[in-house]
Amino acid sequence: MVGAPVSDRLVASWQRSEDYGVSLESIEPSFTGTLNDESLFFECGREVLEGLHRTLINEPVSLMLTDADGLVLNRMSGDTSLLRALDAVHLAPGFAYAERTVGTNGLGLAIADRAPTVVRADEHYALSLCTYTCAAVPVLDPLSGHLEGCVNLTTWSSQSSDLLLALAQSAASNTSAMMLARSRGQKPRAAQRGEVFRVETPRLEPGAGSATDLGPAWSEVLARAGAAIRDERIVLAVGEEGSGRATLLAQALRQQFPRERILAASPPPTQDCEAWLGLWTPELGKPDTGILVRDVDLLPEWVAEHVRDLVVQARVRAHAGDHVPFAMTASRFDALPPALAPLVDTIVSVPPLRERSDDVIPLARLAARRARGREVTFTHAAESALRDCGWPGNARQLVEVVAQAARRSDTIDVRHLPADVLSGISRRLTRIETFERDEIVRVLTRPGISMKDAGDELGMSRATVYRKIAQYDINIPRTNT
C-alpha cells in the first residue's frame, strides 16, 4: 500500500533478513520432513483448524500450524489453485519458513517477536511471496509459557485481509485453551506482567532472604556464577523453570557487590514492551546498580536487539575500572534470541530440585517460616515425603506446597501435603483417576489408620487398596514426630 507507514517491527525484520543473506528474488526454505505430530499442541491445533476449515471451505484461505522453528506441520484449504501456488513457494508441510531462511513473512515474524502479525503483499522481503498476505499468531504453552508454534492463515494479496488476523487469533486462543483443558487440570501459567523491581540495600531484593546454606550442587554453581561476575563477565543461568535461576544470580551479584542495588526485570506482555524497556534501561550502567533480566528466551526478537544494543553501549560508556553487572536467565542457551547469544560470556546450569535432595528441607523450612512468620515444625514422615518427591515444578512448587501446609498447622505432617507430592506417577491422569488417587491418599494419611480400615472406608478390599497404591505409585512414610 503506497504511502502506508511501515512499523518498526517490519523494518527490523527486513534488516535481519538482509543480515541473514536471504535472497530478494527467490527463496529456498529448508526441507526437514520430520514432523512432530504427537504433541499436545499439534493435537489441539489440528482439531481447532479442522473446525475453522469447515466454515471456510469455499474461501481462498490456507490454514496451517507450524512449530516453534517455523516448520510447517500441516496445511488445509478448499482452494486447489491456492494450494498449488503455495507448493510453488514451498509453503507446505515439512518446510521451515523461519525468518532466517525465507526472510520477512507472517509466520516467521510472529515466531521471532512472539506477537500476532500480518504481513501483506510487498511487505514480504522476498519478491516471490508478494502475491500473498499472511496472518500468524504464536501459541504459548498455557502451563510453561514456552512457545509451541503458531497458527498461520494465508490468502492471496488481492483478497481482503481485515478478518484474517482476527480468525488467526481466535484459533490460537482456542488451541491454548484446549491444551490447558487436556493438561490434567493444572493451573495456567500466570500472565507475564513485566515486573521491574528497583531495590535499595538493605531492603529486600531478588534473592534476599533466600536460603544460603544449601547443598554442594547449589554452592558449586553459585561459586561459578560469582567468579564470572567478579571477572566482569555476562552470566546466563539456564535450567528448568522454578529451579532458582534468578535467585542464584541475585545471590552471586550480592556476594560480589554487597552494596549495590539489584534491578530485576521479567518479560512483559507484547503490547507493553516499549514501556518495559523505558522503565529499567536508563538504570543500565549506573554506578552501584546490577541488572538481572529473567527469561530472556521469552523476549520478542526486536526487544532482544534493543537489550543487546543497550548492554553494548553501557559497557562502552563505562569509565575505566567501572563494572556493568548484567546477568540473564533462560531455559537453555539455544533458546536465546540470536541477538543475545553473543553477549553471553559464561553459562551456568542450575540443577533441578530433584537432583538437589539436600536442599529440599532447608527450602521447606524457609518457605514455612515465611508463610507463618515464625518457625514451623515438620514430622519425620513429612520430611521424608518432601525429600522423596520428584518436584516437577522445582523449588517454586515446593514453596507453594509448604506455604499452603504451614497455613493449616503448626506441625506439618503428610496429611497436610497434596496427593501429587505422595504419588510418583508421571503419566497424565483422568479426572476419575485423580479423584480416586486423592481419596486413597486422604484416607491413608489419617493418623492411626490401618489398611483394613482404609479399605472399608474406600469400599475396597485390602488387595485392591494395595493394587491401587502400586498403580498410582503412592508412597506415604510412617508418621513419626
XYZ file of C-alpha atoms in Angstrom:
481
model
C 0.000 0.000 0.000
C 1.704 3.142 -1.247
C 2.293 5.725 1.432
C 1.297 3.457 4.314
C 3.544 3.808 7.380
C 5.996 0.977 7.949
C 6.213 -0.371 11.503
C 9.493 -0.581 13.391
C 8.967 -4.348 13.688
C 8.785 -4.704 9.933
C 11.895 -2.585 9.343
C 13.800 -4.601 11.925
C 12.694 -7.818 10.222
C 13.837 -6.564 6.816
C 17.219 -5.694 8.327
C 17.553 -9.147 9.869
C 16.589 -10.743 6.552
C 19.375 -8.826 4.833
C 21.829 -9.786 7.579
C 20.831 -13.451 7.171
C 21.654 -13.221 3.468
C 18.148 -14.090 2.255
C 17.697 -13.637 -1.491
C 15.329 -10.892 -2.634
C 14.372 -12.779 -5.786
C 13.609 -16.325 -4.725
C 13.569 -18.367 -1.557
C 14.796 -21.838 -0.749
C 13.284 -22.918 2.574
C 14.964 -25.895 4.166
C 13.110 -29.206 3.978
C 13.104 -31.230 7.161
C 10.360 -33.732 6.506
C 10.361 -34.844 10.148
C 7.202 -33.624 11.836
C 6.211 -33.884 15.484
C 2.568 -34.806 15.059
C 2.176 -36.356 18.524
C 2.454 -33.242 20.669
C -0.478 -31.816 22.612
C -0.085 -28.588 20.648
C -0.443 -30.371 17.300
C -3.370 -32.467 18.512
C -5.317 -29.446 19.765
C -4.293 -27.090 16.957
C -5.288 -29.543 14.241
C -8.692 -30.062 15.853
C -9.278 -26.294 16.059
C -8.170 -25.670 12.459
C -10.301 -28.528 11.142
C -13.358 -26.843 12.665
C -12.382 -23.472 11.198
C -11.638 -25.083 7.824
C -15.177 -26.423 7.596
C -16.531 -22.877 7.853
C -14.040 -21.529 5.266
C -14.181 -24.431 2.814
C -15.228 -22.150 -0.075
C -12.834 -19.312 0.778
C -9.341 -18.850 -0.764
C -7.593 -19.268 2.573
C -4.979 -21.808 3.651
C -4.812 -22.735 7.329
C -1.682 -24.221 8.830
C 0.201 -24.975 12.026
C 3.945 -24.527 12.460
C 6.266 -25.481 15.271
C 8.423 -23.014 17.212
C 11.112 -23.125 14.493
C 8.703 -22.246 11.695
C 8.438 -25.814 10.385
C 5.041 -26.239 8.678
C 3.272 -29.168 10.364
C 0.023 -29.310 8.379
C -1.976 -27.356 5.843
C -5.589 -27.335 4.709
C -7.603 -25.337 2.187
C -10.562 -25.838 -0.122
C -8.918 -23.739 -2.859
C -6.803 -26.050 -5.024
C -5.279 -23.182 -7.034
C -4.032 -21.563 -3.811
C -2.570 -24.871 -2.660
C -0.711 -25.308 -5.970
C 0.661 -21.783 -5.694
C 1.818 -22.374 -2.127
C 3.521 -25.582 -3.239
C 5.469 -23.496 -5.763
C 6.957 -21.386 -2.950
C 7.308 -24.429 -0.658
C 4.857 -23.149 1.959
C 3.949 -26.752 2.677
C 4.333 -29.403 5.410
C 7.935 -30.347 6.024
C 9.420 -26.989 5.007
C 10.796 -24.476 7.516
C 9.529 -20.928 6.947
C 11.533 -19.195 9.658
C 12.637 -15.614 9.066
C 16.256 -16.758 8.906
C 15.656 -18.890 5.807
C 12.958 -17.055 3.824
C 13.105 -13.513 5.169
C 10.187 -11.416 6.395
C 6.914 -13.351 6.332
C 3.910 -13.578 8.613
C 4.647 -16.772 10.493
C 8.382 -16.125 10.700
C 7.887 -12.673 12.214
C 5.169 -13.913 14.590
C 7.604 -16.518 15.932
C 10.544 -14.111 16.128
C 8.607 -11.432 18.010
C 6.129 -13.758 19.778
C 3.357 -11.394 18.652
C 0.295 -11.535 16.363
C 1.445 -10.464 12.916
C 0.074 -9.615 9.476
C 2.459 -9.316 6.533
C 0.802 -8.089 3.344
C 1.925 -8.284 -0.275
C 5.145 -6.260 -0.775
C 5.833 -6.153 2.970
C 7.409 -9.580 2.420
C 11.178 -9.487 1.971
C 11.312 -11.941 -0.942
C 9.539 -10.905 -4.153
C 8.199 -14.431 -4.705
C 5.975 -14.031 -1.635
C 4.481 -10.672 -2.573
C 1.352 -12.250 -4.054
C 0.263 -13.440 -0.595
C -0.983 -11.984 2.671
C -0.285 -13.942 5.844
C -1.705 -13.567 9.372
C 0.008 -15.570 12.112
C -0.391 -15.771 15.870
C 2.020 -17.556 18.237
C 0.675 -20.235 20.588
C 2.256 -20.449 24.044
C 2.040 -23.458 26.312
C -0.540 -22.366 28.925
C 1.431 -24.037 31.731
C 5.072 -23.249 30.933
C 4.699 -20.150 28.767
C 7.071 -21.648 26.208
C 6.473 -21.027 22.516
C 4.910 -24.116 20.922
C 4.424 -22.779 17.411
C 1.912 -20.641 15.585
C -1.351 -20.618 13.694
C -0.922 -19.189 10.179
C -3.618 -18.161 7.697
C -2.526 -17.313 4.161
C -4.552 -15.884 1.272
C -3.958 -14.022 -1.981
C -2.750 -10.452 -1.533
C -5.672 -9.291 -3.677
C -8.157 -10.610 -1.116
C -9.388 -8.571 1.846
C -7.339 -9.380 4.927
C -9.306 -7.422 7.510
C -10.646 -10.517 9.287
C -7.629 -12.745 8.708
C -5.792 -11.760 11.885
C -8.953 -11.991 13.993
C -9.532 -15.546 12.758
C -5.917 -16.497 13.470
C -6.110 -15.011 16.979
C -9.318 -16.893 17.697
C -7.783 -20.179 16.506
C -4.619 -19.648 18.561
C -6.638 -18.773 21.662
C -8.864 -21.836 21.253
C -5.804 -24.038 20.780
C -4.222 -22.779 24.000
C -7.495 -23.211 25.904
C -7.867 -26.776 24.658
C -4.269 -27.562 25.639
C -4.995 -26.335 29.156
C -8.208 -28.355 29.415
C -6.312 -31.519 28.472
C -3.363 -30.927 30.810
C -4.608 -32.694 33.955
C -6.486 -29.626 35.121
C -3.299 -27.846 36.142
C -3.351 -24.104 36.713
C -2.268 -21.951 33.781
C 0.953 -20.018 33.993
C 0.382 -16.538 35.369
C 0.354 -13.898 32.648
C 3.611 -12.014 32.271
C 3.378 -8.647 33.937
C 6.880 -7.404 33.204
C 7.592 -6.634 36.845
C 10.543 -4.345 37.464
C 11.972 -4.115 40.958
C 14.335 -1.311 41.878
C 15.748 -2.299 45.218
C 17.935 -0.418 47.660
C 20.133 -2.067 50.250
C 19.273 -3.256 52.853
C 15.652 -3.726 51.770
C 14.502 -6.988 50.247
C 15.836 -7.671 46.781
C 15.654 -10.599 44.370
C 17.318 -13.434 46.253
C 17.248 -11.643 49.621
C 16.213 -13.839 52.492
C 16.643 -16.977 50.407
C 18.433 -19.966 51.883
C 22.206 -19.778 51.549
C 23.247 -22.894 53.495
C 22.282 -25.265 50.700
C 23.966 -28.388 49.382
C 27.112 -28.765 47.294
C 25.296 -28.781 43.935
C 23.866 -25.297 44.551
C 27.047 -23.984 46.196
C 29.224 -25.078 43.279
C 27.061 -23.323 40.678
C 26.812 -20.230 42.900
C 30.600 -20.068 43.171
C 30.989 -20.336 39.384
C 28.470 -17.565 38.773
C 30.112 -15.356 41.396
C 33.567 -15.832 39.923
C 32.317 -14.928 36.451
C 30.558 -11.795 37.706
C 33.689 -10.771 39.587
C 35.647 -11.113 36.336
C 33.166 -8.759 34.626
C 31.591 -11.468 32.512
C 27.940 -11.593 31.482
C 26.416 -14.700 33.011
C 23.484 -16.729 31.721
C 21.817 -19.122 34.171
C 19.939 -21.929 32.426
C 17.718 -24.649 33.800
C 14.149 -25.690 34.385
C 11.500 -23.163 35.331
C 11.282 -22.692 39.085
C 14.718 -24.180 39.783
C 16.058 -20.914 41.231
C 17.997 -19.439 38.310
C 17.206 -15.800 39.165
C 17.731 -16.398 42.887
C 21.175 -17.869 42.213
C 22.256 -14.918 40.061
C 20.901 -12.412 42.583
C 22.866 -14.133 45.364
C 26.006 -14.121 43.207
C 25.576 -10.419 42.429
C 25.040 -9.634 46.100
C 28.133 -11.592 47.152
C 30.364 -9.774 44.680
C 28.797 -6.319 45.101
C 27.280 -6.230 48.593
C 26.430 -2.512 48.466
C 24.856 -2.438 45.014
C 21.142 -2.419 44.325
C 19.765 -5.124 42.071
C 17.205 -4.365 39.388
C 15.312 -7.448 38.199
C 13.052 -7.386 35.150
C 10.689 -10.048 33.793
C 9.420 -10.153 30.201
C 6.280 -8.061 29.689
C 3.213 -8.704 27.531
C 3.996 -7.927 23.906
C 1.977 -4.709 23.873
C 3.942 -3.332 26.849
C 7.464 -3.950 25.552
C 8.301 -0.320 24.800
C 7.146 0.863 28.239
C 9.052 -2.024 29.836
C 12.284 -1.035 28.108
C 11.780 2.563 29.159
C 11.395 1.631 32.828
C 14.648 -0.155 33.528
C 17.109 0.540 30.713
C 18.053 4.048 31.971
C 19.494 2.273 35.020
C 21.872 0.101 32.998
C 25.424 1.243 33.543
C 24.652 3.451 36.551
C 27.126 3.174 39.424
C 26.236 0.633 42.111
C 23.462 -0.969 40.061
C 23.266 -4.595 38.947
C 20.805 -5.736 36.268
C 19.129 -9.137 36.103
C 16.762 -9.929 33.208
C 14.719 -13.073 33.651
C 13.501 -15.454 30.942
C 15.186 -13.704 28.033
C 14.171 -16.634 25.819
C 10.617 -15.238 26.037
C 11.578 -11.822 24.647
C 10.461 -10.799 21.151
C 13.351 -10.572 18.712
C 13.161 -6.781 18.349
C 13.214 -6.312 22.128
C 16.214 -8.638 22.396
C 18.004 -6.484 19.812
C 17.317 -3.360 21.886
C 18.625 -5.079 25.026
C 21.798 -6.140 23.208
C 22.444 -2.642 21.923
C 21.854 -1.109 25.357
C 24.250 -3.513 27.084
C 26.964 -2.962 24.469
C 26.565 0.824 24.704
C 26.662 0.759 28.518
C 29.889 -1.237 28.521
C 31.472 1.138 26.001
C 30.465 4.174 28.097
C 31.748 2.691 31.349
C 34.711 4.535 32.811
C 37.975 2.745 33.427
C 37.645 0.472 36.426
C 33.833 0.610 36.383
C 31.811 -2.566 36.051
C 28.413 -3.042 34.384
C 26.926 -6.062 36.187
C 24.432 -7.746 33.849
C 23.029 -11.266 34.052
C 20.233 -13.228 32.384
C 18.190 -16.400 32.818
C 16.706 -18.720 30.195
C 15.545 -22.293 29.847
C 18.593 -23.183 27.743
C 21.233 -21.404 25.675
C 19.937 -22.458 22.268
C 16.540 -20.918 23.113
C 18.053 -17.416 23.320
C 17.092 -14.842 20.698
C 20.028 -14.685 18.242
C 20.766 -11.082 19.225
C 21.562 -12.009 22.840
C 23.624 -15.149 22.327
C 26.904 -13.289 21.531
C 26.649 -11.340 24.801
C 26.975 -14.443 26.954
C 30.441 -14.983 28.406
C 29.613 -17.689 30.935
C 26.807 -20.246 31.162
C 25.896 -21.835 34.487
C 23.378 -24.652 34.666
C 21.145 -24.707 37.754
C 20.242 -28.315 38.617
C 16.556 -29.127 39.110
C 15.429 -29.690 42.686
C 15.094 -33.464 42.154
C 18.896 -33.538 41.788
C 19.408 -31.462 44.955
C 17.761 -33.541 47.667
C 19.933 -31.846 50.321
C 18.207 -28.539 49.537
C 14.608 -29.686 49.989
C 14.278 -29.432 53.769
C 16.174 -26.105 54.177
C 13.978 -24.596 51.455
C 10.848 -26.085 53.040
C 11.706 -24.646 56.455
C 12.333 -21.233 54.901
C 9.015 -21.354 52.997
C 7.111 -22.357 56.139
C 8.737 -19.598 58.194
C 7.840 -17.007 55.573
C 4.237 -18.218 55.418
C 3.684 -18.226 59.190
C 6.114 -15.546 60.324
C 7.758 -17.967 62.744
C 9.333 -21.400 62.866
C 7.146 -24.355 61.852
C 7.996 -27.968 62.662
C 7.843 -30.955 60.328
C 7.187 -34.577 61.210
C 9.744 -37.147 60.142
C 7.172 -38.567 57.710
C 6.569 -35.169 56.123
C 10.296 -34.558 55.699
C 10.709 -37.985 54.085
C 7.807 -37.337 51.710
C 9.201 -33.949 50.713
C 12.649 -35.385 50.068
C 11.264 -38.297 48.023
C 9.085 -36.149 45.772
C 10.352 -35.562 42.215
C 9.216 -31.879 42.264
C 8.484 -31.376 38.556
C 7.762 -27.708 39.383
C 11.079 -27.442 41.256
C 11.619 -25.037 44.160
C 8.632 -22.919 43.128
C 6.298 -25.909 43.557
C 7.909 -26.841 46.891
C 7.420 -23.321 48.238
C 3.754 -23.286 47.217
C 3.065 -26.707 48.751
C 4.792 -25.926 52.046
C 3.270 -22.455 52.339
C -0.226 -23.914 51.986
C 0.530 -26.592 54.564
C 2.041 -24.080 57.003
C -1.153 -22.029 56.956
C -3.086 -25.078 58.177
C -0.947 -26.336 61.038
C 1.929 -25.554 63.416
C 3.318 -29.023 62.687
C 3.344 -30.167 59.068
C 2.556 -33.862 58.599
C 1.937 -35.956 55.473
C -1.804 -35.413 55.805
C -1.212 -31.704 55.139
C 0.549 -32.401 51.819
C -1.274 -32.680 48.460
C -1.715 -36.110 46.909
C 0.596 -35.457 43.947
C 3.529 -34.986 46.361
C 2.957 -38.524 47.671
C 2.406 -40.072 44.244
C 5.272 -40.665 41.852
C 3.165 -41.358 38.780
C 4.154 -39.182 35.819
C 1.532 -40.006 33.190
C -1.495 -37.782 32.727
C -4.391 -38.939 34.926
C -8.033 -38.696 34.011
C -10.346 -36.769 36.336
C -11.722 -40.028 37.723
C -8.216 -41.392 38.331
C -7.171 -38.143 40.011
C -10.205 -38.251 42.310
C -9.560 -41.901 43.179
C -5.867 -41.314 43.912
C -6.594 -38.269 46.056
C -9.215 -40.154 48.085
C -6.821 -43.041 48.704
C -4.103 -40.619 49.857
C -6.556 -38.701 52.061
C -7.619 -41.872 53.858
C -4.142 -43.420 54.136
C -2.592 -40.265 55.640
C -5.051 -40.244 58.525
C -3.166 -40.936 61.795
C -3.502 -44.496 63.068
C -5.383 -45.780 60.010
C -4.995 -49.474 59.244
C -5.149 -50.965 55.775
C -8.354 -52.789 56.671
C -9.950 -49.565 57.936
C -8.819 -47.766 54.801
C -10.330 -50.443 52.590
C -13.626 -50.305 54.491
C -13.860 -46.527 54.141
C -12.926 -46.609 50.474
C -15.229 -49.537 49.698
C -12.321 -51.684 48.507
C -10.736 -54.911 49.590
C -7.259 -54.740 51.103
C -5.877 -56.381 47.961
C -7.474 -53.674 45.810
C -6.055 -50.941 48.034
C -2.555 -52.412 47.662
C -3.046 -52.691 43.886
C -4.176 -49.053 43.676
C -1.197 -47.926 45.749
C 1.110 -49.616 43.242
C -0.898 -48.275 40.286
C -0.562 -44.664 41.435
C 2.945 -45.156 42.897
C 1.769 -43.839 46.261
C 4.443 -43.622 48.952
C 3.352 -42.477 52.410
C 6.123 -42.533 55.031
C 5.106 -43.611 58.524
C 4.219 -40.704 60.800
C 6.817 -40.184 63.479
C 7.214 -36.787 65.135
